[in-house]
Amino acid sequence: MGTLKISTFGILALATILGLTGCGSSSTEGEKSSTGEVAKGGDTGKKQLTIGFAQVGAESGWRSAETASVQDEAKKRGINLIFSDGQGKQENQIKAIHTFIVQHVDGIILAPVVVTGFEPVLKEAKDAGIPVVLSDRAVQVKDDSLYATLVGSDFIEEGRRCGEFLAKKLNGKGNIAEIEGNNGSAPQLERKKGFEEVIAKYPGIKITNDAEGKFELAKGKEVMEAFLRANGKNINAVFAHNDDMALGAIQAIEEAGMKPGKDILVASIDGEKTMVQAVADGKASLCVECKALLGPGLFDAIESAIAKKPLPKKTVMQDDQFDDTNAAKLVSTRKY
Ligand code: GZL
């Protein structure tokens, strides 16, 4: 067996692991797993795979649904999943990946909290012969051999859909407020890009307010309250990069004595049941789905990567969308 080069950090991580009770702990020192459990694999006769999953955190209903989908699928496939909740911090995700490498996992699933800063640790995983599959979010790397594939939606297209919808509803004229996801994440950068390239085609539409809501409901509400204080009655629509922030904005609009979906149109992305219900109730205008139940696709990809089968660089999920023509009919079908 080749010499395993362990960096100083690796030695610290090893000490951490040895200090943990049992191997395959659901999280490493300093990270609190959101579920505190490790999915144990069943007895299938073939070598049980051990997969490390470095998750962003639990910032939204979408994220929690994705985590559950991965954990359920690992159980179904008899895969030993080591889950690490990054709690929204890149340093936690990088530490988790170092630990997975030291633990010689068979593969790694990473949902990168931001697009930059992962190159060095992805190189260490590659040097250790451990394939990495990206979940739902991209990374910016010079060498795309550092990951096997990305399984996720087309965020630029999701932003475009929201832009076209609102521009048409406003008949090409009006002021739009934009509540953005956490700065530097692929969904924030790409949804913004898609949305704003469409809005630029409508000279009568202005983006008058724009701030970061971190994909969180409470922050989305806080941002919308500030927009309403600053710009009150002059906002005709709000585009939120995800449903949780849109739901917060809806609360803020109602508390300001206005009617969301009427006085201020609301468009967002994720496809959470609560948001599709808001569209059905007329409190929101559009919800573009972003497929969250990625477990099966992610494990197909990581198993193929481990077996060194060829993979496309991106596996794009097809997203539905919900507006006043279909939300009431389809809300009961939403699984998250
Ligand atoms: C999208 C995902 C985003 C969701 C948010 O694939 O990365 O992160 O839209 C989540 O709800 O926080």
XYZ file of C-alpha atoms and ligand atoms in Angstrom:
348
model
C 0.000 0.000 0.000
C 1.435 3.459 -0.991
C 2.557 5.792 1.751
C -0.383 7.926 2.797
C 0.883 11.526 2.893
C -0.895 13.122 5.823
C -0.548 16.898 6.166
C -0.195 18.473 9.610
C -3.870 19.128 9.392
C -4.420 15.465 8.622
C -2.580 14.480 11.821
C -4.828 16.832 13.788
C -7.858 15.417 12.007
C -6.656 11.875 12.730
C -6.318 12.790 16.412
C -9.833 14.147 16.270
C -11.170 10.958 14.711
C -9.373 8.734 17.192
C -10.899 10.867 19.917
C -14.389 10.281 18.501
C -16.347 7.245 19.659
C -16.247 4.736 16.782
C -15.407 5.229 13.140
C -17.853 6.810 10.671
C -18.978 9.452 13.150
C -21.717 11.560 11.706
C -19.593 14.644 12.078
C -16.069 15.647 12.989
C -14.834 17.755 15.905
C -16.269 21.271 15.792
C -19.165 20.369 13.501
C -22.592 19.559 14.786
C -24.360 17.216 12.470
C -27.902 18.361 11.911
C -29.127 14.819 12.398
C -26.469 13.361 14.738
C -26.759 10.009 13.048
C -24.849 7.948 10.540
C -26.809 5.930 8.024
C -25.647 2.335 8.502
C -25.492 0.160 5.411
C -27.317 -3.136 5.135
C -25.635 -6.547 4.559
C -25.519 -7.020 0.776
C -22.513 -9.313 0.547
C -20.524 -6.896 -1.631
C -18.015 -4.476 -0.066
C -19.963 -1.801 1.743
C -19.125 1.649 0.405
C -18.322 4.485 2.778
C -19.221 7.910 1.413
C -18.489 11.255 3.057
C -21.091 13.981 2.542
C -19.994 17.572 3.211
C -23.305 19.445 3.294
C -23.690 23.257 3.280
C -25.852 23.367 6.406
C -29.591 23.522 7.167
C -30.343 27.080 6.025
C -33.574 26.313 4.178
C -36.349 23.793 3.745
C -34.807 22.914 0.395
C -31.448 22.082 2.016
C -33.054 19.900 4.691
C -34.999 18.028 1.988
C -31.775 17.432 0.066
C -30.033 16.123 3.187
C -32.911 13.742 3.935
C -32.899 12.512 0.327
C -29.186 11.664 0.523
C -29.507 9.958 3.897
C -32.546 7.924 2.811
C -30.849 6.819 -0.404
C -27.686 5.782 1.465
C -29.796 3.590 3.743
C -31.631 2.113 0.754
C -28.330 1.225 -0.952
C -26.635 -0.116 2.172
C -24.011 2.635 1.978
C -22.247 3.841 5.136
C -22.765 7.601 5.018
C -20.599 9.962 7.055
C -22.567 13.193 7.198
C -20.993 16.560 8.031
C -23.155 19.674 8.494
C -20.971 22.600 7.426
C -23.253 25.086 9.257
C -22.805 27.463 6.338
C -19.022 27.749 6.783
C -16.498 26.807 4.102
C -13.799 26.042 6.676
C -16.048 23.364 8.175
C -16.563 21.782 4.764
C -12.827 21.793 4.024
C -12.097 20.261 7.440
C -14.716 17.577 6.818
C -13.160 16.670 3.459
C -9.708 16.427 5.073
C -11.202 14.045 7.615
C -12.908 11.961 4.920
C -9.519 11.621 3.174
C -7.850 10.474 6.397
C -10.701 8.008 6.893
C -10.062 6.624 3.360
C -13.714 6.981 2.310
C -14.591 5.473 -1.076
C -16.108 8.713 -2.380
C -17.112 12.234 -1.361
C -20.262 14.235 -2.062
C -19.766 17.985 -1.645
C -22.417 20.711 -1.779
C -20.015 23.686 -1.896
C -21.197 26.689 0.097
C -19.344 29.058 -2.269
C -17.679 28.617 -5.667
C -14.073 29.560 -4.773
C -11.515 28.178 -2.282
C -12.075 24.429 -2.715
C -9.266 23.764 -5.252
C -6.561 22.714 -2.711
C -8.695 20.240 -0.802
C -10.194 18.821 -4.007
C -6.611 18.258 -5.201
C -5.833 16.378 -1.985
C -8.886 14.161 -2.548
C -7.782 13.526 -6.146
C -4.208 12.712 -5.010
C -5.698 10.265 -2.488
C -7.655 8.611 -5.332
C -11.035 9.588 -3.839
C -13.644 10.789 -6.397
C -15.755 13.845 -5.563
C -19.268 14.483 -6.861
C -20.686 18.004 -6.520
C -24.244 18.325 -5.308
C -26.450 21.161 -6.586
C -23.762 23.836 -6.585
C -20.700 24.379 -8.784
C -17.127 25.262 -7.853
C -14.762 27.479 -9.852
C -11.644 25.398 -10.572
C -9.024 25.601 -13.324
C -8.801 21.824 -13.502
C -12.259 20.275 -13.769
C -10.812 16.791 -13.274
C -10.910 17.687 -9.552
C -14.532 16.573 -9.503
C -16.292 13.749 -11.349
C -19.585 15.500 -12.099
C -22.108 18.036 -10.783
C -25.690 16.865 -10.198
C -28.011 19.876 -10.051
C -30.307 22.371 -11.746
C -29.602 25.169 -14.226
C -29.634 28.207 -11.921
C -29.184 30.702 -14.756
C -32.319 29.343 -16.439
C -34.221 29.508 -13.128
C -33.301 33.215 -12.854
C -34.302 33.837 -16.461
C -37.719 32.244 -15.889
C -38.388 34.556 -12.918
C -37.248 37.591 -14.930
C -39.457 36.817 -17.934
C -42.468 36.065 -15.726
C -42.266 39.299 -13.720
C -41.489 41.453 -16.789
C -44.603 40.123 -18.507
C -46.796 40.487 -15.391
C -45.595 44.111 -15.057
C -46.180 44.752 -18.779
C -42.539 45.779 -19.082
C -42.804 48.621 -16.539
C -42.122 48.810 -12.814
C -39.681 48.540 -9.889
C -38.383 45.185 -8.697
C -36.608 44.370 -5.419
C -34.124 41.474 -5.433
C -33.289 39.400 -2.347
C -30.128 37.405 -3.013
C -28.770 34.147 -1.637
C -25.437 33.977 0.207
C -22.834 35.966 -1.697
C -20.433 33.921 -3.772
C -22.562 30.784 -3.887
C -23.336 29.334 -7.320
C -27.124 29.808 -6.955
C -26.686 33.459 -5.944
C -24.276 34.254 -8.784
C -26.139 32.329 -11.475
C -29.755 33.161 -10.561
C -28.745 36.829 -10.400
C -27.054 36.528 -13.800
C -30.064 34.884 -15.465
C -32.588 37.246 -13.861
C -30.704 40.462 -14.579
C -29.838 39.585 -18.182
C -33.586 39.243 -18.862
C -34.563 42.399 -16.964
C -31.942 44.357 -18.937
C -34.098 43.722 -22.028
C -36.920 45.829 -20.453
C -35.874 49.517 -20.160
C -39.140 50.259 -18.297
C -38.161 47.920 -15.432
C -35.705 48.915 -12.726
C -34.145 46.827 -9.966
C -34.498 49.487 -7.278
C -33.497 47.408 -4.224
C -30.997 44.581 -3.934
C -29.521 42.906 -0.852
C -28.283 39.555 0.509
C -30.789 37.405 2.392
C -28.474 34.364 2.811
C -31.244 31.952 1.662
C -32.768 32.261 5.153
C -36.420 33.109 5.962
C -35.642 35.472 8.846
C -32.990 37.360 6.870
C -35.284 37.550 3.848
C -37.963 39.145 6.024
C -35.463 41.606 7.518
C -34.240 42.633 4.043
C -37.796 43.128 2.761
C -38.672 45.243 5.827
C -35.707 47.474 5.005
C -36.768 47.694 1.333
C -40.311 48.693 2.378
C -39.009 51.355 4.761
C -36.769 52.767 2.050
C -39.029 52.398 -0.941
C -42.477 51.532 0.405
C -45.214 51.862 -2.101
C -42.850 52.112 -5.088
C -41.957 48.418 -5.190
C -44.093 46.484 -7.690
C -42.469 43.049 -7.383
C -39.871 41.122 -5.432
C -37.608 38.354 -6.770
C -36.118 36.154 -4.043
C -33.357 33.665 -4.940
C -35.122 31.012 -2.843
C -38.509 30.226 -1.298
C -37.478 30.704 2.335
C -36.485 34.315 1.713
C -39.677 34.845 -0.331
C -41.781 33.514 2.561
C -40.005 35.998 4.833
C -40.701 38.784 2.355
C -44.391 37.818 2.249
C -44.546 38.157 6.049
C -42.916 41.590 5.851
C -45.310 42.770 3.129
C -48.349 41.640 5.130
C -47.050 43.226 8.338
C -46.672 46.480 6.382
C -50.411 46.278 5.631
C -49.949 45.409 1.965
C -51.181 42.431 -0.081
C -48.382 40.118 -1.319
C -49.191 38.746 -4.786
C -51.366 41.805 -5.481
C -49.718 45.061 -4.303
C -46.318 43.433 -4.681
C -45.822 40.402 -6.959
C -43.557 37.667 -5.518
C -41.373 35.252 -7.506
C -38.904 32.722 -6.104
C -37.105 29.433 -6.688
C -37.020 26.014 -4.957
C -40.527 24.517 -5.194
C -41.129 24.080 -1.469
C -44.697 23.014 -0.631
C -45.216 26.090 1.580
C -44.296 28.362 -1.315
C -46.410 26.529 -3.873
C -49.272 26.866 -1.359
C -48.597 30.623 -1.174
C -48.921 30.779 -4.965
C -52.155 28.757 -4.775
C -53.440 31.202 -2.124
C -52.595 34.186 -4.344
C -49.920 35.490 -1.938
C -47.159 34.800 -4.448
C -47.066 34.779 -8.233
C -44.405 32.279 -9.315
C -42.390 29.470 -7.773
C -39.785 27.850 -10.020
C -38.793 24.391 -8.852
C -35.183 23.482 -8.096
C -35.102 19.695 -7.709
C -33.999 18.944 -4.123
C -34.397 15.159 -3.910
C -30.981 14.504 -5.424
C -30.074 11.387 -3.398
C -30.603 8.777 -6.152
C -28.783 10.840 -8.803
C -25.894 11.619 -6.477
C -25.330 7.991 -5.503
C -25.621 6.829 -9.137
C -22.909 9.377 -9.947
C -20.570 8.547 -7.044
C -20.893 4.790 -7.654
C -20.056 5.346 -11.340
C -17.105 7.541 -10.388
C -15.796 4.901 -7.952
C -16.159 2.290 -10.703
C -14.272 4.717 -13.003
C -17.168 4.811 -15.453
C -17.324 7.891 -17.764
C -19.608 10.690 -16.518
C -20.848 13.967 -18.055
C -19.417 17.043 -16.283
C -22.946 18.061 -15.329
C -26.203 16.153 -14.935
C -28.901 18.839 -15.272
C -32.180 18.343 -13.424
C -35.334 19.501 -15.258
C -37.313 21.952 -13.104
C -41.102 22.495 -13.160
C -42.741 25.795 -12.215
C -45.906 26.821 -10.381
C -48.106 29.851 -11.019
C -51.802 30.671 -10.730
C -52.595 28.178 -13.518
C -51.349 25.027 -11.757
C -50.280 25.647 -8.129
C -53.641 24.735 -6.525
C -53.784 21.495 -8.514
C -50.175 20.444 -7.839
C -49.432 21.623 -4.268
C -50.473 18.255 -2.804
C -47.850 16.514 -4.964
C -44.938 18.446 -3.443
C -42.642 16.185 -1.422
C -40.712 18.939 0.399
C -30.041 25.242 -4.927
C -29.452 25.297 -3.536
C -29.930 26.506 -2.817
C -31.433 26.547 -2.625
C -31.531 27.198 -1.298
O -29.603 24.101 -5.567
O -28.026 25.346 -3.600
O -29.335 26.493 -1.539
O -32.090 27.269 -3.623
C -30.376 26.548 -0.562
O -32.763 27.008 -0.644
O -29.981 27.307 0.511
